[in-house]
Amino acid sequence: MPPVVRFAPSPTGFLHIGGVHTALFNWLFAHHEDGEFRLRIENTDTSREVAETVEQIQESLLWLGLDWDREVTFQLDRMEHCRKEAERLVAEGTAYEDEGAIRMRMPDEGVTAWDDLIRGRIEYPNEKLEDVVVVRADGRPTYNFASPVEDRLDSITHVLRGEDHISNTPKQIRILEALGAPPPEYGHLANILGEDGKKLSKRHGAISVEEFRRDGYLPGALVNFLALLGWSYDDKTTIMSRDELIERFTLERVGASPATFDYAKLDWLNGVYLRALSPEEYADTLLAYLREQGFEWDEGLVRAAAVLVQDKIAKLGDFPDFAGFLFGDVEVDVALLDGSASVLAEAEQELESLEPYTAETIEAGLRGLADRLELKPRAAFVPIRVAVTGSKVSPGLFESLELLGREKSVERIRNAKAAAA
RNA sequence: GCCCCCAUCGACUAGCGGUCCAGGUCACGGCCCUUUCAAGGCCGCAGCGCGGGUUCGAAUCCCGCUGGGGGCACCA
């Protein structure tokens, strides 16, 4: 029987990268096993629901390519069913009313245990199990009741969730038992921590899928990175396509210890993905990203600039800062131009007389200039770079000058020369 | 406080009793290349938390300790 798993976020905020990690492992497991991956929105507590997060969550998952089977289900829609089940338990005597709410009777001796898919046997002392409220006084079922009831309703076979749910599992097993339903298999994934060892949060940097998307990470890179947090294929494989991940993913190789989210490694991995794109794909991707972020820059120029930045930036979000000088005016820090008026004057003349005006002729001309002034190329090019790009760091100087065009290049150098004098 | 989970380089991890004086990747350091920044190449730094067992033999198994994390709601 093919497994059925689910990802069950609550609509209380944007999709957190930790949630994505859980979703991904469920998704990979389902696909590897030819099973089903379902999406369930756990919205029993309407008071905490944040508007539009239901749409955001779905959009984020789809952007990452984590699509689900069948239609999305909402916990609220199953309220009636949960209520009836609770009443049945009351009638059968395994639950009782208490101040308007309904509580499940829990055993108070022995242990409730299960063989965790990734942790092995876990035993939980029953004396620690309170009689949990399954239906609130206002008639709404609680999470700990609705969740197992729905797992049963949806024929969920494997519950893969965060380790913060470990203490809920014995309660849910007991509830299912009272309901006369066999419990699914449970597997508890380790948490993702921030660089300080604490639970990943806002102060660690990007945390929601929207933020990673806005910063210019590729979904494939993010998925690859997340897959490696708590799972590995072998002792040396790092880069894996979505299909390879699906083919290789097994619960057996999922670890139980918490992992730290390493932004530096994500940046490196994203760069690997970016560089692996063909020039055309790269330009398309960059253009789409810029459009999405609201930049109305000339397509032809973006495409031409794309070639110059592909192996220089780690994420698409770096492009505006790195190559923005091609699309708008620059501000030059005069301090960086100190003592370079003569170089700039020579450069201005050189560029004006070049024919044709191409990266090749520009390079030859400027190198000749450096020779004449008896300057190292390195030293001679700094002021020119600063004058034209506004920064000491930029794409290749000669290509940049060509792309910018003779007119603007000369104008910027002339202005810088005036400022440096 | 009680309960549960976890524990290999700074980080992610490989290791499922001998083939490990512990391998890979990121980060970091050095060198090379070089118009800046990257990218790329080469080299390097760095780890089995501690203490007891079990065993001919332990990073690997068991126990304790310590440390970290999570949970103890009519939140999810």
CSV table of C-alpha atoms (C1' of nucleotides) in Angstrom, one decimal:
chain,number,residue,atom,x,y,z
A,1,MET,CA,0.0,0.0,0.0
A,2,PRO,CA,1.5,3.3,-1.0
A,3,PRO,CA,2.0,5.7,1.8
A,4,VAL,CA,0.0,8.8,2.3
A,5,VAL,CA,1.6,11.7,4.1
A,6,ARG,CA,0.6,15.3,4.8
A,7,PHE,CA,2.0,18.6,5.6
A,8,ALA,CA,-0.2,20.5,8.1
A,9,PRO,CA,0.8,24.1,8.7
A,10,SER,CA,-1.4,26.4,10.7
A,11,PRO,CA,-2.3,29.7,8.9
A,12,THR,CA,-0.8,31.9,11.6
A,13,GLY,CA,2.0,33.4,9.6
A,14,PHE,CA,4.1,33.1,6.5
A,15,LEU,CA,5.7,29.8,5.6
A,16,HIS,CA,8.8,29.4,7.8
A,17,ILE,CA,11.8,27.7,6.3
A,18,GLY,CA,11.6,25.1,9.1
A,19,GLY,CA,8.1,24.3,8.0
A,20,VAL,CA,9.4,24.0,4.4
A,21,HIS,CA,12.0,21.5,5.6
A,22,THR,CA,9.3,19.4,7.1
A,23,ALA,CA,7.2,19.7,4.0
A,24,LEU,CA,10.1,18.8,1.8
A,25,PHE,CA,10.9,15.6,3.7
A,26,ASN,CA,7.3,14.6,3.5
A,27,TRP,CA,7.2,15.4,-0.2
A,28,LEU,CA,10.4,13.5,-0.9
A,29,PHE,CA,9.2,10.5,1.0
A,30,ALA,CA,5.9,10.5,-0.8
A,31,HIS,CA,7.5,10.7,-4.2
A,32,HIS,CA,10.2,8.2,-3.5
A,33,GLU,CA,7.6,5.7,-2.3
A,34,ASP,CA,5.1,6.6,-5.0
A,35,GLY,CA,2.7,7.7,-2.4
A,36,GLU,CA,0.6,10.8,-1.8
A,37,PHE,CA,1.5,14.1,-0.3
A,38,ARG,CA,-1.4,16.1,1.0
A,39,LEU,CA,-1.8,19.6,2.2
A,40,ARG,CA,-3.9,20.3,5.2
A,41,ILE,CA,-4.5,23.7,6.8
A,42,GLU,CA,-4.9,23.4,10.5
A,43,ASN,CA,-7.2,26.3,11.2
A,44,THR,CA,-9.2,25.3,14.2
A,45,ASP,CA,-8.1,28.3,16.2
A,46,THR,CA,-9.7,31.0,14.0
A,47,SER,CA,-8.7,33.7,16.4
A,48,ARG,CA,-5.0,33.2,15.5
A,49,GLU,CA,-5.5,33.0,11.8
A,50,VAL,CA,-3.7,35.7,9.8
A,51,ALA,CA,-5.4,36.9,6.6
A,52,GLU,CA,-3.9,35.7,3.3
A,53,THR,CA,-1.5,33.3,4.8
A,54,VAL,CA,-3.4,30.3,3.4
A,55,GLU,CA,-2.7,31.6,-0.1
A,56,GLN,CA,0.8,32.6,0.8
A,57,ILE,CA,1.6,29.1,2.1
A,58,GLN,CA,0.3,27.5,-1.1
A,59,GLU,CA,2.1,29.9,-3.3
A,60,SER,CA,5.4,29.4,-1.4
A,61,LEU,CA,5.1,25.6,-1.7
A,62,LEU,CA,4.4,25.8,-5.4
A,63,TRP,CA,7.3,28.1,-6.0
A,64,LEU,CA,9.5,25.5,-4.4
A,65,GLY,CA,7.9,22.9,-6.5
A,66,LEU,CA,6.4,21.1,-3.6
A,67,ASP,CA,3.0,20.4,-5.1
A,68,TRP,CA,0.4,18.3,-3.3
A,69,ASP,CA,-2.0,15.6,-4.3
A,70,ARG,CA,-5.8,16.1,-4.2
A,71,GLU,CA,-7.4,19.2,-2.9
A,72,VAL,CA,-6.3,21.2,0.1
A,73,THR,CA,-8.3,20.3,3.2
A,74,PHE,CA,-9.1,22.6,6.1
A,75,GLN,CA,-9.4,21.5,9.6
A,76,LEU,CA,-12.4,23.7,10.2
A,77,ASP,CA,-14.4,21.8,7.6
A,78,ARG,CA,-14.0,18.7,9.6
A,79,MET,CA,-15.3,20.2,12.8
A,80,GLU,CA,-18.7,18.4,12.7
A,81,HIS,CA,-17.0,15.1,12.1
A,82,CYS,CA,-14.7,15.6,15.0
A,83,ARG,CA,-17.6,16.6,17.3
A,84,LYS,CA,-19.5,13.5,16.4
A,85,GLU,CA,-16.5,11.3,17.1
A,86,ALA,CA,-16.1,13.0,20.5
A,87,GLU,CA,-19.7,12.4,21.3
A,88,ARG,CA,-19.2,8.8,20.4
A,89,LEU,CA,-16.3,8.6,22.8
A,90,VAL,CA,-18.5,10.1,25.5
A,91,ALA,CA,-21.2,7.6,24.8
A,92,GLU,CA,-18.6,4.8,25.0
A,93,GLY,CA,-17.2,6.1,28.2
A,94,THR,CA,-13.7,6.8,27.0
A,95,ALA,CA,-14.4,10.6,27.2
A,96,TYR,CA,-16.4,12.7,29.5
A,97,GLU,CA,-17.8,16.2,29.8
A,98,ASP,CA,-16.0,18.6,32.0
A,99,GLU,CA,-17.1,22.2,32.4
A,100,GLY,CA,-18.6,22.2,29.0
A,101,ALA,CA,-15.6,20.7,27.3
A,102,ILE,CA,-15.0,17.1,26.4
A,103,ARG,CA,-12.0,15.3,27.8
A,104,MET,CA,-10.4,12.0,26.8
A,105,ARG,CA,-9.6,9.6,29.6
A,106,MET,CA,-5.9,8.8,29.5
A,107,PRO,CA,-4.4,5.8,31.2
A,108,ASP,CA,-2.3,6.7,34.2
A,109,GLU,CA,-0.1,3.7,34.5
A,110,GLY,CA,2.4,2.1,32.2
A,111,VAL,CA,3.8,3.7,29.1
A,112,THR,CA,2.6,4.7,25.6
A,113,ALA,CA,5.3,3.8,23.1
A,114,TRP,CA,5.9,3.7,19.4
A,115,ASP,CA,8.7,2.9,17.1
A,116,ASP,CA,9.6,6.3,15.7
A,117,LEU,CA,10.6,6.2,12.1
A,118,ILE,CA,13.8,8.1,12.7
A,119,ARG,CA,14.4,7.8,16.5
A,120,GLY,CA,13.6,4.2,17.2
A,121,ARG,CA,11.5,3.3,20.2
A,122,ILE,CA,10.1,6.2,22.2
A,123,GLU,CA,8.4,5.5,25.5
A,124,TYR,CA,6.3,8.0,27.2
A,125,PRO,CA,5.1,7.5,30.8
A,126,ASN,CA,1.3,7.5,31.0
A,127,GLU,CA,1.3,9.2,34.3
A,128,LYS,CA,2.4,12.3,32.4
A,129,LEU,CA,-0.7,12.1,30.1
A,130,GLU,CA,-3.5,14.3,31.3
A,131,ASP,CA,-7.0,13.9,30.3
A,132,VAL,CA,-6.7,16.1,27.2
A,133,VAL,CA,-9.5,18.3,26.1
A,134,VAL,CA,-10.7,17.1,22.7
A,135,VAL,CA,-13.6,19.5,22.2
A,136,ARG,CA,-13.6,23.0,23.7
A,137,ALA,CA,-16.5,24.4,25.6
A,138,ASP,CA,-17.5,26.4,22.5
A,139,GLY,CA,-17.7,23.2,20.5
A,140,ARG,CA,-14.5,23.5,18.5
A,141,PRO,CA,-12.2,20.5,18.5
A,142,THR,CA,-8.7,21.0,19.7
A,143,TYR,CA,-5.6,20.4,17.7
A,144,ASN,CA,-4.7,17.2,19.5
A,145,PHE,CA,-8.0,15.7,18.7
A,146,ALA,CA,-8.7,17.1,15.2
A,147,SER,CA,-5.2,16.1,14.0
A,148,PRO,CA,-5.5,12.4,14.6
A,149,VAL,CA,-9.1,12.3,13.6
A,150,GLU,CA,-8.2,13.8,10.3
A,151,ASP,CA,-5.2,11.6,9.8
A,152,ARG,CA,-7.6,8.8,10.0
A,153,LEU,CA,-10.1,10.5,7.7
A,154,ASP,CA,-7.4,11.0,5.1
A,155,SER,CA,-5.9,7.5,5.6
A,156,ILE,CA,-2.6,9.0,6.5
A,157,THR,CA,-0.1,6.2,6.9
A,158,HIS,CA,3.0,8.1,8.0
A,159,VAL,CA,3.2,11.3,10.1
A,160,LEU,CA,6.5,13.1,9.6
A,161,ARG,CA,6.6,16.2,11.6
A,162,GLY,CA,8.9,18.3,13.8
A,163,GLU,CA,10.3,17.0,17.1
A,164,ASP,CA,8.3,19.5,19.0
A,165,HIS,CA,5.4,17.2,18.4
A,166,ILE,CA,6.9,14.2,20.2
A,167,SER,CA,5.0,14.9,23.4
A,168,ASN,CA,1.7,15.1,21.4
A,169,THR,CA,2.2,11.7,19.8
A,170,PRO,CA,1.3,9.6,22.8
A,171,LYS,CA,-1.9,11.6,23.2
A,172,GLN,CA,-2.8,11.1,19.6
A,173,ILE,CA,-2.0,7.5,19.7
A,174,ARG,CA,-4.4,7.1,22.7
A,175,ILE,CA,-7.1,9.0,20.9
A,176,LEU,CA,-6.8,6.9,17.8
A,177,GLU,CA,-6.9,3.8,20.0
A,178,ALA,CA,-10.1,5.0,21.6
A,179,LEU,CA,-11.5,5.7,18.2
A,180,GLY,CA,-10.7,2.1,17.2
A,181,ALA,CA,-8.3,3.2,14.5
A,182,PRO,CA,-4.8,1.8,14.0
A,183,PRO,CA,-2.3,4.6,14.5
A,184,PRO,CA,-0.1,5.7,11.5
A,185,GLU,CA,3.7,5.4,11.7
A,186,TYR,CA,5.3,8.4,13.3
A,187,GLY,CA,8.6,10.0,12.6
A,188,HIS,CA,9.9,13.1,14.3
A,189,LEU,CA,12.3,15.4,12.4
A,190,ALA,CA,14.9,17.4,14.3
A,191,ASN,CA,14.5,21.2,14.5
A,192,ILE,CA,16.4,23.6,12.3
A,193,LEU,CA,18.4,26.0,14.4
A,194,GLY,CA,19.9,29.5,13.8
A,195,GLU,CA,23.6,30.1,13.8
A,196,ASP,CA,23.5,30.7,17.6
A,197,GLY,CA,22.1,27.3,18.3
A,198,LYS,CA,18.7,28.7,19.0
A,199,LYS,CA,15.5,28.0,17.2
A,200,LEU,CA,15.7,29.8,13.8
A,201,SER,CA,14.0,33.1,14.0
A,202,LYS,CA,13.7,36.6,12.4
A,203,ARG,CA,16.9,37.8,13.9
A,204,HIS,CA,18.9,35.2,12.0
A,205,GLY,CA,18.1,36.7,8.7
A,206,ALA,CA,15.7,35.5,6.0
A,207,ILE,CA,13.3,33.0,7.4
A,208,SER,CA,10.1,33.0,5.3
A,209,VAL,CA,10.0,31.5,1.8
A,210,GLU,CA,9.0,35.0,0.5
A,211,GLU,CA,12.2,36.4,1.8
A,212,PHE,CA,14.4,33.8,0.2
A,213,ARG,CA,12.6,34.4,-3.0
A,214,ARG,CA,13.0,38.1,-2.8
A,215,ASP,CA,16.7,37.8,-2.1
A,216,GLY,CA,17.1,35.9,-5.3
A,217,TYR,CA,17.7,32.3,-4.3
A,218,LEU,CA,16.6,29.6,-6.7
A,219,PRO,CA,14.0,27.1,-5.6
A,220,GLY,CA,16.2,24.2,-6.7
A,221,ALA,CA,19.1,25.4,-4.6
A,222,LEU,CA,16.9,26.0,-1.6
A,223,VAL,CA,15.4,22.5,-1.9
A,224,ASN,CA,18.9,20.9,-2.4
A,225,PHE,CA,20.2,22.8,0.6
A,226,LEU,CA,17.2,21.9,2.9
A,227,ALA,CA,17.4,18.3,1.8
A,228,LEU,CA,20.9,18.2,3.2
A,229,LEU,CA,19.8,19.4,6.6
A,230,GLY,CA,19.2,16.1,8.5
A,231,TRP,CA,19.6,13.9,5.5
A,232,SER,CA,22.5,12.8,3.3
A,233,TYR,CA,22.8,10.4,0.4
A,234,ASP,CA,26.4,9.3,1.1
A,235,ASP,CA,29.7,10.6,2.2
A,236,LYS,CA,30.4,12.9,-0.8
A,237,THR,CA,27.3,13.9,-2.8
A,238,THR,CA,26.2,17.5,-2.3
A,239,ILE,CA,24.6,18.7,-5.5
A,240,MET,CA,21.4,16.8,-6.4
A,241,SER,CA,18.6,17.6,-8.8
A,242,ARG,CA,15.0,17.2,-7.6
A,243,ASP,CA,14.7,13.9,-9.4
A,244,GLU,CA,17.9,12.6,-7.8
A,245,LEU,CA,16.7,13.6,-4.4
A,246,ILE,CA,13.4,11.8,-5.0
A,247,GLU,CA,15.2,8.7,-6.2
A,248,ARG,CA,17.7,8.7,-3.3
A,249,PHE,CA,15.6,9.9,-0.3
A,250,THR,CA,15.0,7.3,2.4
A,251,LEU,CA,13.9,7.8,6.0
A,252,GLU,CA,16.7,5.4,6.9
A,253,ARG,CA,19.2,8.1,6.2
A,254,VAL,CA,17.4,10.9,8.0
A,255,GLY,CA,19.3,11.9,11.2
A,256,ALA,CA,17.8,12.7,14.6
A,257,SER,CA,20.0,15.5,15.7
A,258,PRO,CA,19.2,19.2,15.1
A,259,ALA,CA,20.9,21.0,12.3
A,260,THR,CA,22.1,24.6,12.0
A,261,PHE,CA,20.9,26.7,9.1
A,262,ASP,CA,24.1,27.9,7.4
A,263,TYR,CA,23.5,30.9,5.3
A,264,ALA,CA,27.0,30.9,3.9
A,265,LYS,CA,26.6,27.4,2.5
A,266,LEU,CA,23.2,28.3,1.0
A,267,ASP,CA,24.8,31.2,-0.8
A,268,TRP,CA,27.6,29.0,-2.1
A,269,LEU,CA,25.1,26.4,-3.2
A,270,ASN,CA,22.9,29.0,-4.9
A,271,GLY,CA,25.9,30.2,-6.7
A,272,VAL,CA,26.6,26.7,-8.0
A,273,TYR,CA,23.0,26.5,-9.3
A,274,LEU,CA,23.3,30.0,-10.9
A,275,ARG,CA,26.6,29.2,-12.6
A,276,ALA,CA,25.2,25.9,-13.9
A,277,LEU,CA,22.6,27.6,-16.0
A,278,SER,CA,23.2,28.2,-19.6
A,279,PRO,CA,23.7,31.8,-20.5
A,280,GLU,CA,20.3,32.0,-22.0
A,281,GLU,CA,18.6,30.4,-19.0
A,282,TYR,CA,20.6,32.6,-16.7
A,283,ALA,CA,19.4,35.7,-18.5
A,284,ASP,CA,15.8,34.5,-18.5
A,285,THR,CA,16.0,33.8,-14.8
A,286,LEU,CA,17.6,37.1,-14.0
A,287,LEU,CA,15.1,39.0,-16.1
A,288,ALA,CA,12.1,37.2,-14.5
A,289,TYR,CA,13.5,37.9,-11.1
A,290,LEU,CA,14.0,41.6,-11.8
A,291,ARG,CA,10.6,42.0,-13.2
A,292,GLU,CA,9.1,40.3,-10.2
A,293,GLN,CA,11.0,42.6,-8.0
A,294,GLY,CA,9.7,45.6,-9.8
A,295,PHE,CA,12.8,46.6,-11.9
A,296,GLU,CA,11.8,47.9,-15.3
A,297,TRP,CA,15.2,47.7,-16.8
A,298,ASP,CA,15.9,47.3,-20.5
A,299,GLU,CA,15.7,43.7,-21.4
A,300,GLY,CA,18.5,43.8,-24.0
A,301,LEU,CA,20.9,45.5,-21.5
A,302,VAL,CA,20.0,43.1,-18.7
A,303,ARG,CA,20.7,40.2,-21.0
A,304,ALA,CA,24.0,41.7,-22.0
A,305,ALA,CA,24.9,42.4,-18.4
A,306,ALA,CA,23.9,38.9,-17.4
A,307,VAL,CA,26.9,37.4,-19.1
A,308,LEU,CA,29.2,39.7,-17.1
A,309,VAL,CA,27.8,38.7,-13.7
A,310,GLN,CA,26.9,35.1,-13.9
A,311,ASP,CA,29.9,33.8,-12.0
A,312,LYS,CA,30.3,36.8,-9.9
A,313,ILE,CA,27.2,37.0,-7.8
A,314,ALA,CA,25.8,34.3,-5.5
A,315,LYS,CA,22.2,35.4,-5.6
A,316,LEU,CA,20.1,37.3,-8.1
A,317,GLY,CA,19.3,39.9,-5.5
A,318,ASP,CA,23.0,41.0,-5.7
A,319,PHE,CA,22.5,42.2,-9.3
A,320,PRO,CA,21.0,45.6,-8.7
A,321,ASP,CA,23.9,46.6,-6.5
A,322,PHE,CA,26.5,45.0,-8.6
A,323,ALA,CA,25.4,46.1,-12.1
A,324,GLY,CA,23.0,48.9,-11.3
A,325,PHE,CA,25.4,51.4,-12.7
A,326,LEU,CA,24.4,50.3,-16.2
A,327,PHE,CA,20.9,51.3,-15.6
A,328,GLY,CA,21.1,54.6,-13.8
A,329,ASP,CA,23.4,57.3,-12.6
A,330,VAL,CA,26.1,56.6,-10.1
A,331,GLU,CA,27.3,58.4,-7.0
A,332,VAL,CA,31.0,58.6,-6.8
A,333,ASP,CA,32.9,58.8,-3.5
A,334,VAL,CA,35.5,61.5,-4.2
A,335,ALA,CA,37.8,60.1,-1.6
A,336,LEU,CA,38.3,57.1,-3.8
A,337,LEU,CA,39.5,59.3,-6.6
A,338,ASP,CA,42.2,61.0,-4.7
A,339,GLY,CA,45.2,61.8,-7.0
A,340,SER,CA,43.8,60.3,-10.1
A,341,ALA,CA,42.8,63.4,-12.1
A,342,SER,CA,45.6,62.7,-14.6
A,343,VAL,CA,44.7,59.1,-15.2
A,344,LEU,CA,41.1,60.1,-15.7
A,345,ALA,CA,42.0,62.8,-18.1
A,346,GLU,CA,44.0,60.3,-20.2
A,347,ALA,CA,41.3,57.8,-20.0
A,348,GLU,CA,38.8,60.3,-21.2
A,349,GLN,CA,40.9,61.1,-24.3
A,350,GLU,CA,41.7,57.4,-24.9
A,351,LEU,CA,38.0,56.4,-24.9
A,352,GLU,CA,36.9,59.2,-27.1
A,353,SER,CA,39.3,58.3,-29.8
A,354,LEU,CA,38.8,54.6,-29.9
A,355,GLU,CA,37.4,53.1,-33.0
A,356,PRO,CA,35.6,50.9,-32.9
A,357,TYR,CA,34.4,51.1,-29.3
A,358,THR,CA,34.5,47.5,-28.1
A,359,ALA,CA,35.8,45.7,-25.0
A,360,GLU,CA,38.8,44.6,-27.0
A,361,THR,CA,39.8,48.0,-28.2
A,362,ILE,CA,39.0,49.5,-24.8
A,363,GLU,CA,41.3,47.0,-23.1
A,364,ALA,CA,44.1,47.6,-25.5
A,365,GLY,CA,43.7,51.3,-25.1
A,366,LEU,CA,43.6,51.4,-21.4
A,367,ARG,CA,46.5,49.0,-21.0
A,368,GLY,CA,48.5,51.2,-23.3
A,369,LEU,CA,47.5,54.1,-21.1
A,370,ALA,CA,48.7,52.4,-18.0
A,371,ASP,CA,52.0,51.7,-19.7
A,372,ARG,CA,52.5,55.3,-20.7
A,373,LEU,CA,51.8,56.5,-17.2
A,374,GLU,CA,54.0,53.7,-15.9
A,375,LEU,CA,51.3,52.5,-13.7
A,376,LYS,CA,50.3,48.9,-12.9
A,377,PRO,CA,47.1,48.1,-14.7
A,378,ARG,CA,45.7,47.4,-11.2
A,379,ALA,CA,46.4,50.9,-10.1
A,380,ALA,CA,45.4,52.6,-13.3
A,381,PHE,CA,42.0,50.9,-13.5
A,382,VAL,CA,40.8,51.6,-10.0
A,383,PRO,CA,39.9,55.3,-10.6
A,384,ILE,CA,38.3,54.5,-13.9
A,385,ARG,CA,36.2,51.8,-12.4
A,386,VAL,CA,35.1,54.0,-9.6
A,387,ALA,CA,34.3,56.8,-11.9
A,388,VAL,CA,32.2,54.6,-14.2
A,389,THR,CA,30.6,52.1,-11.8
A,390,GLY,CA,30.7,54.1,-8.6
A,391,SER,CA,32.4,51.2,-6.9
A,392,LYS,CA,35.7,49.5,-6.5
A,393,VAL,CA,33.9,46.2,-7.2
A,394,SER,CA,32.2,45.6,-10.5
A,395,PRO,CA,31.9,43.4,-13.5
A,396,GLY,CA,34.8,43.3,-15.9
A,397,LEU,CA,35.8,46.9,-16.6
A,398,PHE,CA,36.3,46.7,-20.3
A,399,GLU,CA,33.0,44.9,-20.9
A,400,SER,CA,31.3,47.3,-18.6
A,401,LEU,CA,32.6,50.3,-20.5
A,402,GLU,CA,31.5,48.8,-23.8
A,403,LEU,CA,28.0,48.1,-22.4
A,404,LEU,CA,27.6,51.5,-20.8
A,405,GLY,CA,28.5,53.1,-24.2
A,406,ARG,CA,31.1,55.6,-25.1
A,407,GLU,CA,29.0,58.6,-24.4
A,408,LYS,CA,28.0,57.8,-20.8
A,409,SER,CA,31.4,56.4,-20.0
A,410,VAL,CA,33.2,59.5,-21.1
A,411,GLU,CA,30.8,61.7,-19.3
A,412,ARG,CA,31.2,59.9,-16.1
A,413,ILE,CA,35.0,60.0,-16.3
A,414,ARG,CA,34.8,63.7,-17.1
A,415,ASN,CA,32.7,64.3,-14.1
A,416,ALA,CA,34.9,62.3,-11.9
A,417,LYS,CA,37.9,64.1,-13.2
A,418,ALA,CA,36.4,67.4,-12.3
A,419,ALA,CA,35.5,66.1,-8.8
A,420,ALA,CA,39.0,64.8,-8.3
A,421,ALA,CA,40.7,67.9,-9.3
B,1,G,C1',10.5,21.4,38.7
B,2,C,C1',8.8,17.0,35.8
B,3,C,C1',8.9,14.3,31.0
B,4,C,C1',10.9,13.4,26.2
B,5,C,C1',14.7,13.9,22.4
B,6,C,C1',19.7,14.9,20.8
B,7,A,C1',25.4,14.7,21.1
B,8,U,C1',31.9,13.4,15.0
B,9,C,C1',35.9,19.5,12.6
B,10,G,C1',33.3,26.6,13.5
B,11,A,C1',28.7,24.6,10.2
B,12,C,C1',26.2,20.4,7.3
B,13,U,C1',27.5,15.5,7.4
B,14,A,C1',30.0,10.1,6.2
B,15,G,C1',30.9,6.4,9.7
B,16,C,C1',25.7,1.4,11.3
B,17,G,C1',32.8,-3.1,16.2
B,18,G,C1',38.4,-4.0,13.1
B,19,U,C1',39.3,-1.6,6.2
B,20,C,C1',39.3,5.5,10.6
B,21,C,C1',46.3,7.8,13.7
B,22,A,C1',38.1,9.5,11.1
B,23,G,C1',36.3,10.8,4.7
B,24,G,C1',33.4,14.8,1.8
B,25,U,C1',31.2,19.8,1.4
B,26,C,C1',30.8,25.1,3.3
B,27,A,C1',33.4,28.6,6.1
B,28,C,C1',38.4,29.9,7.4
B,29,G,C1',44.1,30.5,6.1
B,30,G,C1',48.0,30.3,2.3
B,31,C,C1',49.6,30.0,-2.9
B,32,C,C1',48.4,30.3,-8.2
B,33,C,C1',45.5,32.8,-11.9
B,34,U,C1',43.9,37.9,-12.3
B,35,U,C1',41.7,45.0,-14.3
B,36,U,C1',38.3,44.9,-9.0
B,37,C,C1',35.1,41.2,-7.1
B,38,A,C1',34.0,36.5,-8.0
B,39,A,C1',34.8,31.9,-10.4
B,40,G,C1',38.6,28.1,-11.0
B,41,G,C1',43.2,25.2,-9.5
B,42,C,C1',46.5,23.5,-5.6
B,43,C,C1',47.8,23.2,-0.4
B,44,G,C1',46.4,23.6,4.6
B,45,C,C1',43.8,24.3,9.5
B,46,A,C1',40.2,21.8,12.3
B,47,G,C1',36.5,17.0,15.2
B,48,C,C1',34.7,11.5,17.8
B,49,G,C1',31.9,16.2,25.1
B,50,C,C1',33.5,13.5,29.9
B,51,G,C1',33.6,9.0,33.0
B,52,G,C1',32.6,4.0,33.5
B,53,G,C1',31.6,-0.6,31.4
B,54,U,C1',31.0,-4.8,27.2
B,55,U,C1',34.7,-6.8,23.7
B,56,C,C1',40.7,-9.6,21.5
B,57,G,C1',39.2,-4.7,19.5
B,58,A,C1',34.6,1.2,20.2
B,59,A,C1',33.6,7.3,17.0
B,60,U,C1',30.5,2.9,16.5
B,61,C,C1',27.1,-1.2,21.8
B,62,C,C1',25.3,-0.3,27.3
B,63,C,C1',25.1,2.9,31.8
B,64,G,C1',26.0,7.5,34.2
B,65,C,C1',27.3,12.6,33.9
B,66,U,C1',27.6,17.1,31.4
B,67,G,C1',25.8,20.1,27.6
B,68,G,C1',22.1,21.5,24.0
B,69,G,C1',17.0,21.3,22.3
B,70,G,C1',11.7,20.4,22.8
B,71,G,C1',7.3,19.7,25.7
B,72,C,C1',4.3,20.1,30.2
B,73,A,C1',-2.9,25.0,27.3
B,74,C,C1',-10.3,24.6,26.3
B,75,C,C1',-2.2,27.1,20.9
B,76,A,C1',-1.0,24.6,16.7
